[in-house]
CSV table of C-alpha atoms in Angstrom, one decimal:
chain,number,residue,atom,x,y,z
A,1,MET,CA,-0.6,-6.9,105.9
A,2,SER,CA,2.4,-9.3,106.4
A,3,ASP,CA,5.2,-9.7,103.9
A,4,ASP,CA,4.2,-13.4,103.2
A,5,GLN,CA,0.6,-12.4,102.6
A,6,ALA,CA,1.7,-9.6,100.2
A,7,THR,CA,3.9,-11.9,98.3
A,8,PHE,CA,1.1,-14.5,98.1
A,9,ASN,CA,-1.3,-11.9,96.7
A,10,ASP,CA,1.3,-10.6,94.2
A,11,GLU,CA,2.0,-14.1,92.9
A,12,LYS,CA,-1.7,-14.7,92.6
A,13,ALA,CA,-2.1,-11.5,90.5
A,14,VAL,CA,0.8,-12.4,88.3
A,15,ALA,CA,-0.5,-15.9,87.7
A,16,LYS,CA,-3.6,-14.4,86.1
A,17,HIS,CA,-1.6,-13.0,83.3
A,18,GLN,CA,1.5,-15.0,82.7
A,19,VAL,CA,3.0,-18.4,83.3
A,20,VAL,CA,6.0,-19.2,85.4
A,21,ALA,CA,8.5,-22.0,85.0
A,22,TYR,CA,8.3,-24.7,87.7
A,23,THR,CA,11.6,-24.9,89.7
A,24,GLN,CA,12.7,-26.0,93.1
A,25,ARG,CA,11.7,-22.5,94.4
A,26,SER,CA,8.2,-23.3,93.2
A,27,GLN,CA,7.9,-26.0,95.9
A,28,VAL,CA,8.9,-23.6,98.6
A,29,LYS,CA,6.3,-21.1,97.3
A,30,HIS,CA,3.7,-23.8,97.4
A,31,GLU,CA,4.6,-24.7,101.0
A,32,ASN,CA,4.4,-21.0,102.0
A,33,ARG,CA,1.1,-20.7,100.3
A,34,HIS,CA,-0.2,-23.8,102.1
A,35,ILE,CA,0.9,-22.3,105.4
A,36,GLN,CA,-0.7,-19.0,104.6
A,37,LEU,CA,-4.0,-20.7,103.8
A,38,VAL,CA,-4.0,-22.8,106.9
A,39,ARG,CA,-3.2,-19.7,108.9
A,40,GLU,CA,-6.1,-17.7,107.4
A,41,TYR,CA,-8.8,-20.4,107.1
A,42,GLY,CA,-7.7,-23.0,109.7
A,43,PHE,CA,-7.8,-25.8,107.1
A,44,HIS,CA,-6.6,-26.7,103.6
A,45,PRO,CA,-9.5,-25.6,101.3
A,46,ARG,CA,-10.6,-27.9,98.6
A,47,THR,CA,-12.3,-26.4,95.6
A,48,LYS,CA,-13.1,-27.8,92.2
A,49,ALA,CA,-10.6,-26.9,89.6
A,50,SER,CA,-11.7,-24.3,87.1
A,51,VAL,CA,-9.4,-25.7,84.4
A,52,GLU,CA,-9.4,-29.5,84.3
A,53,ASP,CA,-6.5,-31.6,83.1
A,54,GLY,CA,-6.8,-31.9,79.3
A,55,ASP,CA,-8.8,-28.7,78.9
A,56,VAL,CA,-8.1,-26.0,76.4
A,57,LEU,CA,-5.8,-23.2,77.7
A,58,PRO,CA,-7.9,-20.2,78.8
A,59,ARG,CA,-7.8,-17.1,76.6
A,60,LYS,CA,-6.3,-14.9,79.2
A,61,PHE,CA,-3.0,-16.8,78.7
A,62,GLU,CA,-3.0,-16.2,75.0
A,63,PRO,CA,-0.8,-15.7,73.1
A,64,PHE,CA,1.3,-18.4,74.7
A,65,PRO,CA,5.1,-18.1,74.6
A,66,GLU,CA,6.5,-20.5,72.1
A,67,HIS,CA,9.5,-21.3,74.2
A,68,MET,CA,7.3,-22.5,77.1
A,69,TYR,CA,5.6,-25.4,75.3
A,70,GLY,CA,6.4,-28.7,76.9
A,71,LYS,CA,8.1,-27.2,79.9
A,72,PRO,CA,6.9,-27.6,83.6
A,73,LEU,CA,5.0,-24.5,84.7
A,74,GLU,CA,3.7,-23.4,88.0
A,75,GLU,CA,0.0,-24.1,88.6
A,76,ILE,CA,-2.1,-21.6,86.7
A,77,ASP,CA,-5.4,-22.6,88.4
A,78,THR,CA,-5.8,-20.6,91.6
A,79,PHE,CA,-8.4,-23.1,92.9
A,80,ILE,CA,-5.9,-26.0,93.1
A,81,TYR,CA,-4.0,-26.3,96.3
A,82,GLU,CA,-2.3,-29.7,95.7
A,83,GLU,CA,1.3,-29.8,94.8
A,84,THR,CA,1.1,-29.9,91.1
A,85,PHE,CA,2.6,-28.3,88.0
A,86,CYS,CA,1.3,-27.8,84.5
A,87,VAL,CA,2.5,-28.3,81.0
A,88,VAL,CA,1.0,-26.6,77.9
A,89,SER,CA,1.1,-28.4,74.6
A,90,LYS,CA,-0.2,-27.6,71.1
A,91,ARG,CA,-2.4,-30.2,69.5
A,92,PHE,CA,-4.5,-29.7,66.4
A,93,ARG,CA,-3.9,-25.9,66.5
A,94,LYS,CA,-5.1,-25.5,70.1
A,95,ASN,CA,-3.3,-25.2,73.4
A,96,TYR,CA,-4.1,-27.9,76.0
A,97,ILE,CA,-3.2,-28.1,79.7
A,98,HIS,CA,-1.6,-31.2,81.2
A,99,ARG,CA,-1.4,-31.4,84.9
A,100,PHE,CA,1.3,-33.5,86.8
A,101,THR,CA,2.0,-34.2,90.4
A,102,GLY,CA,4.7,-32.1,91.9
A,103,THR,CA,6.0,-35.0,94.0
A,104,LYS,CA,8.7,-37.5,92.9
A,105,SER,CA,7.5,-39.9,90.3
A,106,LEU,CA,8.4,-43.6,91.1
A,107,PHE,CA,10.1,-42.2,94.3
A,108,LEU,CA,13.0,-41.2,92.1
A,109,PHE,CA,12.4,-38.3,89.7
A,110,TYR,CA,11.7,-34.8,90.9
A,111,PRO,CA,9.8,-32.4,88.6
A,112,TRP,CA,13.1,-30.7,87.7
A,113,SER,CA,15.0,-33.9,87.1
A,114,PRO,CA,16.5,-34.0,83.6
A,115,ALA,CA,15.1,-37.5,82.9
A,116,ARG,CA,11.6,-36.5,84.0
A,117,ARG,CA,11.7,-33.2,82.1
A,118,VAL,CA,12.5,-35.0,78.9
A,119,CYS,CA,9.7,-37.5,79.5
A,120,VAL,CA,7.3,-34.7,80.2
A,121,TYR,CA,8.3,-32.9,77.0
A,122,ILE,CA,7.9,-36.1,74.9
A,123,ALA,CA,4.6,-37.2,76.5
A,124,THR,CA,3.0,-33.8,75.8
A,125,ASN,CA,4.5,-33.3,72.3
A,126,GLN,CA,2.0,-33.5,69.5
A,127,PHE,CA,4.5,-35.3,67.2
A,128,PHE,CA,4.7,-38.0,69.8
A,129,ASP,CA,1.0,-38.4,69.6
A,130,TYR,CA,1.2,-38.5,65.8
A,131,CYS,CA,3.8,-41.3,66.0
A,132,VAL,CA,1.6,-43.3,68.4
A,133,MET,CA,-1.5,-42.8,66.1
A,134,ALA,CA,0.6,-44.0,63.1
A,135,THR,CA,1.7,-47.0,65.1
A,136,ILE,CA,-1.9,-47.8,66.0
A,137,LEU,CA,-3.0,-47.6,62.4
A,138,PHE,CA,-0.2,-49.9,61.3
A,139,ASN,CA,-1.1,-52.3,64.1
A,140,CYS,CA,-4.7,-52.4,62.9
A,141,ILE,CA,-3.5,-53.4,59.4
A,142,PHE,CA,-1.6,-56.3,60.9
A,143,LEU,CA,-4.5,-57.3,63.1
A,144,ALA,CA,-6.7,-57.5,60.0
A,145,MET,CA,-4.4,-60.1,58.5
A,146,THR,CA,-5.5,-63.7,58.5
A,147,GLU,CA,-2.2,-64.9,59.8
A,148,THR,CA,-0.6,-63.3,62.8
A,149,VAL,CA,2.9,-61.9,62.3
A,150,GLU,CA,4.5,-62.5,65.7
A,151,GLU,CA,7.6,-60.4,65.0
A,152,ALA,CA,5.4,-57.4,64.2
A,153,GLU,CA,3.4,-57.9,67.4
A,154,TYR,CA,6.6,-57.8,69.4
A,155,ILE,CA,7.6,-54.5,67.7
A,156,PHE,CA,4.2,-52.9,68.4
A,157,LEU,CA,4.3,-54.2,72.0
A,158,ALA,CA,7.7,-52.6,72.5
A,159,ILE,CA,6.5,-49.3,71.1
A,160,TYR,CA,3.5,-49.3,73.4
A,161,SER,CA,5.7,-50.2,76.3
A,162,ILE,CA,8.0,-47.3,75.7
A,163,GLU,CA,5.1,-45.0,75.5
A,164,MET,CA,3.8,-46.3,78.9
A,165,VAL,CA,7.2,-46.0,80.5
A,166,ILE,CA,7.6,-42.4,79.3
A,167,LYS,CA,4.2,-41.5,80.7
A,168,ILE,CA,4.8,-43.2,84.0
A,169,ILE,CA,8.1,-41.4,84.5
A,170,ALA,CA,6.5,-38.1,83.5
A,171,LYS,CA,3.3,-38.5,85.7
A,172,GLY,CA,4.1,-41.1,88.3
A,173,PHE,CA,2.4,-44.5,88.6
A,174,LEU,CA,-0.4,-44.5,91.1
A,175,LEU,CA,0.0,-42.9,94.5
A,176,ASN,CA,-0.7,-39.3,93.9
A,177,LYS,CA,-3.3,-37.3,92.0
A,178,TYR,CA,-2.8,-36.9,88.2
A,179,THR,CA,-0.6,-40.0,88.0
A,180,TYR,CA,-0.7,-42.6,85.3
A,181,LEU,CA,-3.3,-45.0,86.7
A,182,ARG,CA,-5.4,-42.2,88.2
A,183,ASN,CA,-6.5,-41.4,84.7
A,184,PRO,CA,-9.2,-43.9,83.5
A,185,TRP,CA,-8.1,-43.4,79.9
A,186,ASN,CA,-4.8,-45.1,80.7
A,187,TRP,CA,-6.5,-48.2,82.3
A,188,LEU,CA,-7.1,-49.8,78.8
A,189,ASP,CA,-3.5,-49.1,77.7
A,190,PHE,CA,-2.2,-50.8,80.9
A,191,VAL,CA,-4.4,-53.8,80.5
A,192,VAL,CA,-3.6,-54.3,76.8
A,193,ILE,CA,0.1,-54.0,77.4
A,194,THR,CA,0.3,-56.3,80.4
A,195,SER,CA,-1.9,-58.9,78.7
A,196,GLY,CA,0.5,-58.7,75.7
A,197,TYR,CA,3.4,-59.7,77.8
A,198,ALA,CA,1.3,-62.5,79.3
A,199,THR,CA,0.8,-64.0,75.8
A,200,ILE,CA,4.4,-63.9,74.7
A,201,GLY,CA,5.5,-67.4,73.5
A,202,MET,CA,2.1,-68.8,74.2
A,203,GLU,CA,0.7,-71.2,71.6
A,204,VAL,CA,-2.1,-73.0,73.3
A,205,GLY,CA,-3.7,-73.0,76.7
A,206,ASN,CA,-6.4,-71.2,78.6
A,207,LEU,CA,-4.6,-67.9,78.5
A,208,ALA,CA,-4.4,-67.9,74.7
A,209,GLY,CA,-7.7,-66.0,74.8
A,210,LEU,CA,-5.8,-63.0,76.1
A,211,ARG,CA,-4.6,-62.4,72.5
A,212,THR,CA,-8.0,-61.0,71.7
A,213,PHE,CA,-7.1,-58.0,73.9
A,214,ARG,CA,-4.9,-56.9,71.0
A,215,VAL,CA,-7.9,-55.6,69.1
A,216,LEU,CA,-8.6,-53.1,71.9
A,217,ARG,CA,-5.4,-51.2,70.9
A,218,ALA,CA,-7.4,-49.3,68.3
A,219,LEU,CA,-9.3,-47.6,71.2
A,220,LYS,CA,-6.1,-45.9,72.2
A,221,THR,CA,-6.8,-43.2,69.6
A,222,VAL,CA,-9.7,-42.0,71.9
A,223,SER,CA,-7.2,-41.0,74.6
A,224,ILE,CA,-5.0,-39.2,72.1
A,225,MET,CA,-7.5,-37.2,70.1
A,226,PRO,CA,-9.1,-34.5,72.3
A,227,GLY,CA,-12.2,-34.4,70.1
A,228,LEU,CA,-12.9,-38.1,70.5
A,229,LYS,CA,-12.3,-37.9,74.2
A,230,THR,CA,-14.9,-35.1,74.5
A,231,ILE,CA,-17.5,-37.1,72.6
A,232,ILE,CA,-16.9,-40.2,74.8
A,233,ASN,CA,-17.1,-38.1,77.9
A,234,ALA,CA,-20.4,-36.6,76.7
A,235,LEU,CA,-21.8,-40.1,76.0
A,236,LEU,CA,-20.8,-41.4,79.4
A,237,HIS,CA,-22.3,-38.3,81.1
A,238,SER,CA,-25.6,-38.8,79.1
A,239,PHE,CA,-25.7,-42.5,80.3
A,240,ARG,CA,-25.6,-41.3,83.9
A,241,GLN,CA,-28.4,-38.9,83.2
A,242,LEU,CA,-30.5,-41.7,81.6
A,243,ALA,CA,-30.1,-44.0,84.6
A,244,GLU,CA,-33.6,-43.3,85.9
A,245,VAL,CA,-35.1,-43.7,82.5
A,246,MET,CA,-33.4,-47.0,82.0
A,247,THR,CA,-34.6,-48.2,85.4
A,248,LEU,CA,-38.2,-47.4,84.5
A,249,THR,CA,-37.7,-49.1,81.1
A,250,ILE,CA,-36.3,-52.3,82.6
A,251,PHE,CA,-39.1,-52.4,85.2
A,252,CYS,CA,-41.8,-52.2,82.4
A,253,LEU,CA,-39.9,-54.8,80.5
A,254,MET,CA,-39.9,-57.1,83.5
A,255,VAL,CA,-43.7,-56.6,84.0
A,256,PHE,CA,-44.5,-57.6,80.4
A,257,ALA,CA,-42.0,-60.5,80.5
A,258,LEU,CA,-43.7,-61.9,83.6
A,259,PHE,CA,-47.1,-61.5,81.9
A,260,ALA,CA,-45.9,-63.3,78.8
A,261,LEU,CA,-44.3,-66.0,80.9
A,262,GLN,CA,-47.6,-66.9,82.6
A,263,VAL,CA,-49.6,-66.8,79.3
A,264,TYR,CA,-47.2,-68.4,76.7
A,265,MET,CA,-44.9,-70.6,78.7
A,266,GLY,CA,-44.2,-73.7,76.6
A,267,GLU,CA,-46.7,-72.7,73.9
A,268,LEU,CA,-44.2,-72.2,71.2
A,269,ARG,CA,-43.1,-75.9,71.4
A,270,ASN,CA,-46.6,-77.1,70.3
A,271,LYS,CA,-46.4,-78.7,66.8
A,272,CYS,CA,-48.7,-80.6,64.6
A,273,VAL,CA,-47.5,-84.3,64.6
A,274,ARG,CA,-48.9,-87.0,62.4
A,275,GLN,CA,-51.0,-89.5,64.4
A,276,VAL,CA,-49.7,-93.0,65.0
A,277,PRO,CA,-51.0,-95.3,62.3
A,278,THR,CA,-54.2,-97.2,63.4
A,279,ASP,CA,-52.8,-100.5,62.3
A,280,TRP,CA,-50.1,-100.3,64.9
A,281,THR,CA,-51.0,-102.5,67.9
A,282,ASN,CA,-49.4,-102.6,71.3
A,283,VAL,CA,-47.4,-99.4,70.8
A,284,SER,CA,-45.0,-98.9,73.7
A,285,HIS,CA,-44.2,-95.6,75.2
A,286,THR,CA,-40.7,-95.7,73.7
A,287,ASP,CA,-42.1,-96.3,70.2
A,288,TRP,CA,-44.5,-93.4,70.7
A,289,GLN,CA,-41.7,-91.1,71.8
A,290,ILE,CA,-39.6,-92.1,68.8
A,291,TRP,CA,-42.6,-91.4,66.5
A,292,VAL,CA,-43.5,-88.0,67.8
A,293,ASN,CA,-39.9,-86.8,68.0
A,294,ASP,CA,-39.2,-87.8,64.4
A,295,THR,CA,-39.1,-84.6,62.4
A,296,ASP,CA,-40.4,-86.4,59.3
A,297,ASN,CA,-43.8,-86.8,61.1
A,298,TRP,CA,-44.2,-83.1,61.8
A,299,LEU,CA,-46.3,-80.8,59.6
A,300,TYR,CA,-44.4,-78.0,57.8
A,301,ASP,CA,-45.5,-74.8,56.2
A,302,GLU,CA,-44.4,-73.4,52.8
A,303,ASP,CA,-41.2,-72.0,54.5
A,304,GLU,CA,-40.3,-75.6,55.7
A,305,LEU,CA,-40.8,-74.6,59.3
A,306,PRO,CA,-42.9,-76.7,61.8
A,307,VAL,CA,-46.5,-75.5,62.0
A,308,LEU,CA,-47.2,-74.2,65.5
A,309,CYS,CA,-50.6,-75.0,67.0
A,310,GLY,CA,-52.6,-74.8,70.3
A,311,ASN,CA,-55.1,-76.8,72.2
A,312,LEU,CA,-57.0,-73.8,73.5
A,313,THR,CA,-60.2,-72.2,72.0
A,314,GLY,CA,-59.2,-69.8,69.2
A,315,ALA,CA,-55.8,-71.4,68.6
A,316,ARG,CA,-54.7,-72.9,65.4
A,317,HIS,CA,-55.8,-76.5,65.1
A,318,CYS,CA,-54.0,-79.2,63.3
A,319,PRO,CA,-55.5,-80.7,60.1
A,320,PHE,CA,-56.9,-84.2,59.9
A,321,GLU,CA,-54.6,-87.1,60.9
A,322,TYR,CA,-52.4,-84.6,62.9
A,323,VAL,CA,-52.5,-83.9,66.6
A,324,CYS,CA,-51.0,-80.9,68.5
A,325,LEU,CA,-48.2,-82.0,70.9
A,326,CYS,CA,-45.5,-80.3,72.8
A,327,VAL,CA,-42.4,-81.7,71.2
A,328,GLY,CA,-39.0,-80.6,69.9
A,329,GLU,CA,-37.3,-77.3,70.6
A,330,ASN,CA,-38.6,-73.7,70.4
A,331,PRO,CA,-38.5,-71.7,67.2
A,332,ASN,CA,-35.3,-70.0,65.9
A,333,HIS,CA,-33.1,-72.7,67.3
A,334,GLY,CA,-34.6,-72.4,70.7
A,335,TYR,CA,-34.0,-68.6,71.1
A,336,THR,CA,-37.6,-67.5,70.8
A,337,ASN,CA,-39.7,-68.6,73.7
A,338,PHE,CA,-41.3,-67.6,77.0
A,339,ASP,CA,-40.4,-70.8,78.9
A,340,ASN,CA,-38.5,-69.0,81.7
A,341,PHE,CA,-38.0,-65.4,82.9
A,342,MET,CA,-34.7,-64.7,81.1
A,343,TRP,CA,-35.9,-66.0,77.7
A,344,SER,CA,-39.2,-64.1,78.2
A,345,MET,CA,-37.2,-60.9,78.9
A,346,LEU,CA,-35.2,-61.4,75.7
A,347,THR,CA,-38.2,-62.1,73.5
A,348,THR,CA,-40.2,-59.2,75.1
A,349,PHE,CA,-37.2,-56.9,74.4
A,350,GLN,CA,-37.3,-58.0,70.8
A,351,LEU,CA,-41.0,-57.0,70.7
A,352,ILE,CA,-40.4,-53.7,72.3
A,353,THR,CA,-37.6,-52.8,69.9
A,354,LEU,CA,-39.7,-53.9,67.0
A,355,ASP,CA,-36.9,-56.2,65.8
A,356,TYR,CA,-38.8,-58.7,63.5
A,357,TRP,CA,-41.7,-58.4,66.0
A,358,GLU,CA,-44.2,-59.7,63.4
A,359,ASN,CA,-42.6,-63.2,63.5
A,360,VAL,CA,-43.2,-63.5,67.2
A,361,TYR,CA,-46.7,-62.1,66.8
A,362,ASN,CA,-47.6,-64.7,64.2
A,363,MET,CA,-46.2,-67.5,66.4
A,364,VAL,CA,-48.2,-66.7,69.5
A,365,GLY,CA,-51.2,-65.7,67.5
A,366,PHE,CA,-51.2,-69.1,65.8
C-alpha cells in the first residue's frame, strides 16, 4: 500500500469520529484524494450524499465541540467528492450541517479569507436567524397598515439586502454547487429584494404592481425554520407522488365537462319572459329585442332571481302569458354555465367538489 493511499484511509477513518477545521491544506488533501480516486477507479465517482445540506448532524459526531460552531470544517460526508466544506450550527437545540463550495466566492473570497469566514459565521448563527425573523414580523405589521410607510420599507429592504449580501459572500452566487442561487429557498428572497429596488421612488406606472411582492416576505420564515422547511418539502414530495392521480382526476373531469357541454350548452340562459302585449301592432325586431331584454319583463322567484325554464319535454314550463326565451346572462353573474369547455370544466369541478352543488342541480333540473 502506498503512502498516499495509507494517508487517505487514515483521514477517512478519522473523519468518522471527529471534525477537522478547513484550511489551505484541506484543498491539497482534497486534490490528493481526487487523484487517488481517479487512479483507483479511472473516473471521479459521483454518489448521493448521505448527509444533505441542512440536515441534522449525525449522532456519531456528538457531542460536538463548542468552539467549532460556525467555523469551516472539512467535509464530513465520505460520499461527497466535490470541493466543499461544512459548517455546523445550533438551531432550536439541534445541530445542523451547512455545506459551502470550497472555491472562491464571487471570484474573490477563499474559504479561509477573513471576510468570508465572518460572513459564514454570521449566516449560520442562530441569533442572526432570530434577528431576521424579528425583522419579518415587524415587516408584516407594517404591511398590515392601511397606509404604506415608505421610510420603514427602505429600512426593511436594507436589512434584507444585507442578509443577502452576507449569504452571497459566504456561499458564492451561482456558478458552483451549494451557492446562493443553487438553493431554491433563496429564489424567493432574491426576487422580492430585486423587485423592491425596482419600486423605489415609483408612484404610478405599470411596474407599481411589483409592490405586491412585498407580502411574500412573510414566506422567508420557511427557509429559516427547519421544521417548516421539512413540512414544505414533504408537501412538495407528496405532490409529485400524486401526479398520476391528478392526471386521472383531470381526465375524468374533462369527460364529464364535455358531456355537460353537449347537453346543457346555453340552457342556463333560458328565462321566462312576458309575452308582447297583443294590442301592439307592427312590432319591429328592435322593439322586440328591447322588450325581451328588459329585466322588468322577466319572471322572478321568491329569491328575486330569474326563473329558468326549458323548451324540452320534462323541463320547467313558463306560466300563462310568459314564454321561454334565451336572453340575458348566465346565473351567478355569468359564472355558472356550460356554454364552452372551460366554463363547463369550472362548473363540473364545482359539482365534483360538492361546493354548493345543489344550486347547479336545481338550475339544470328546472
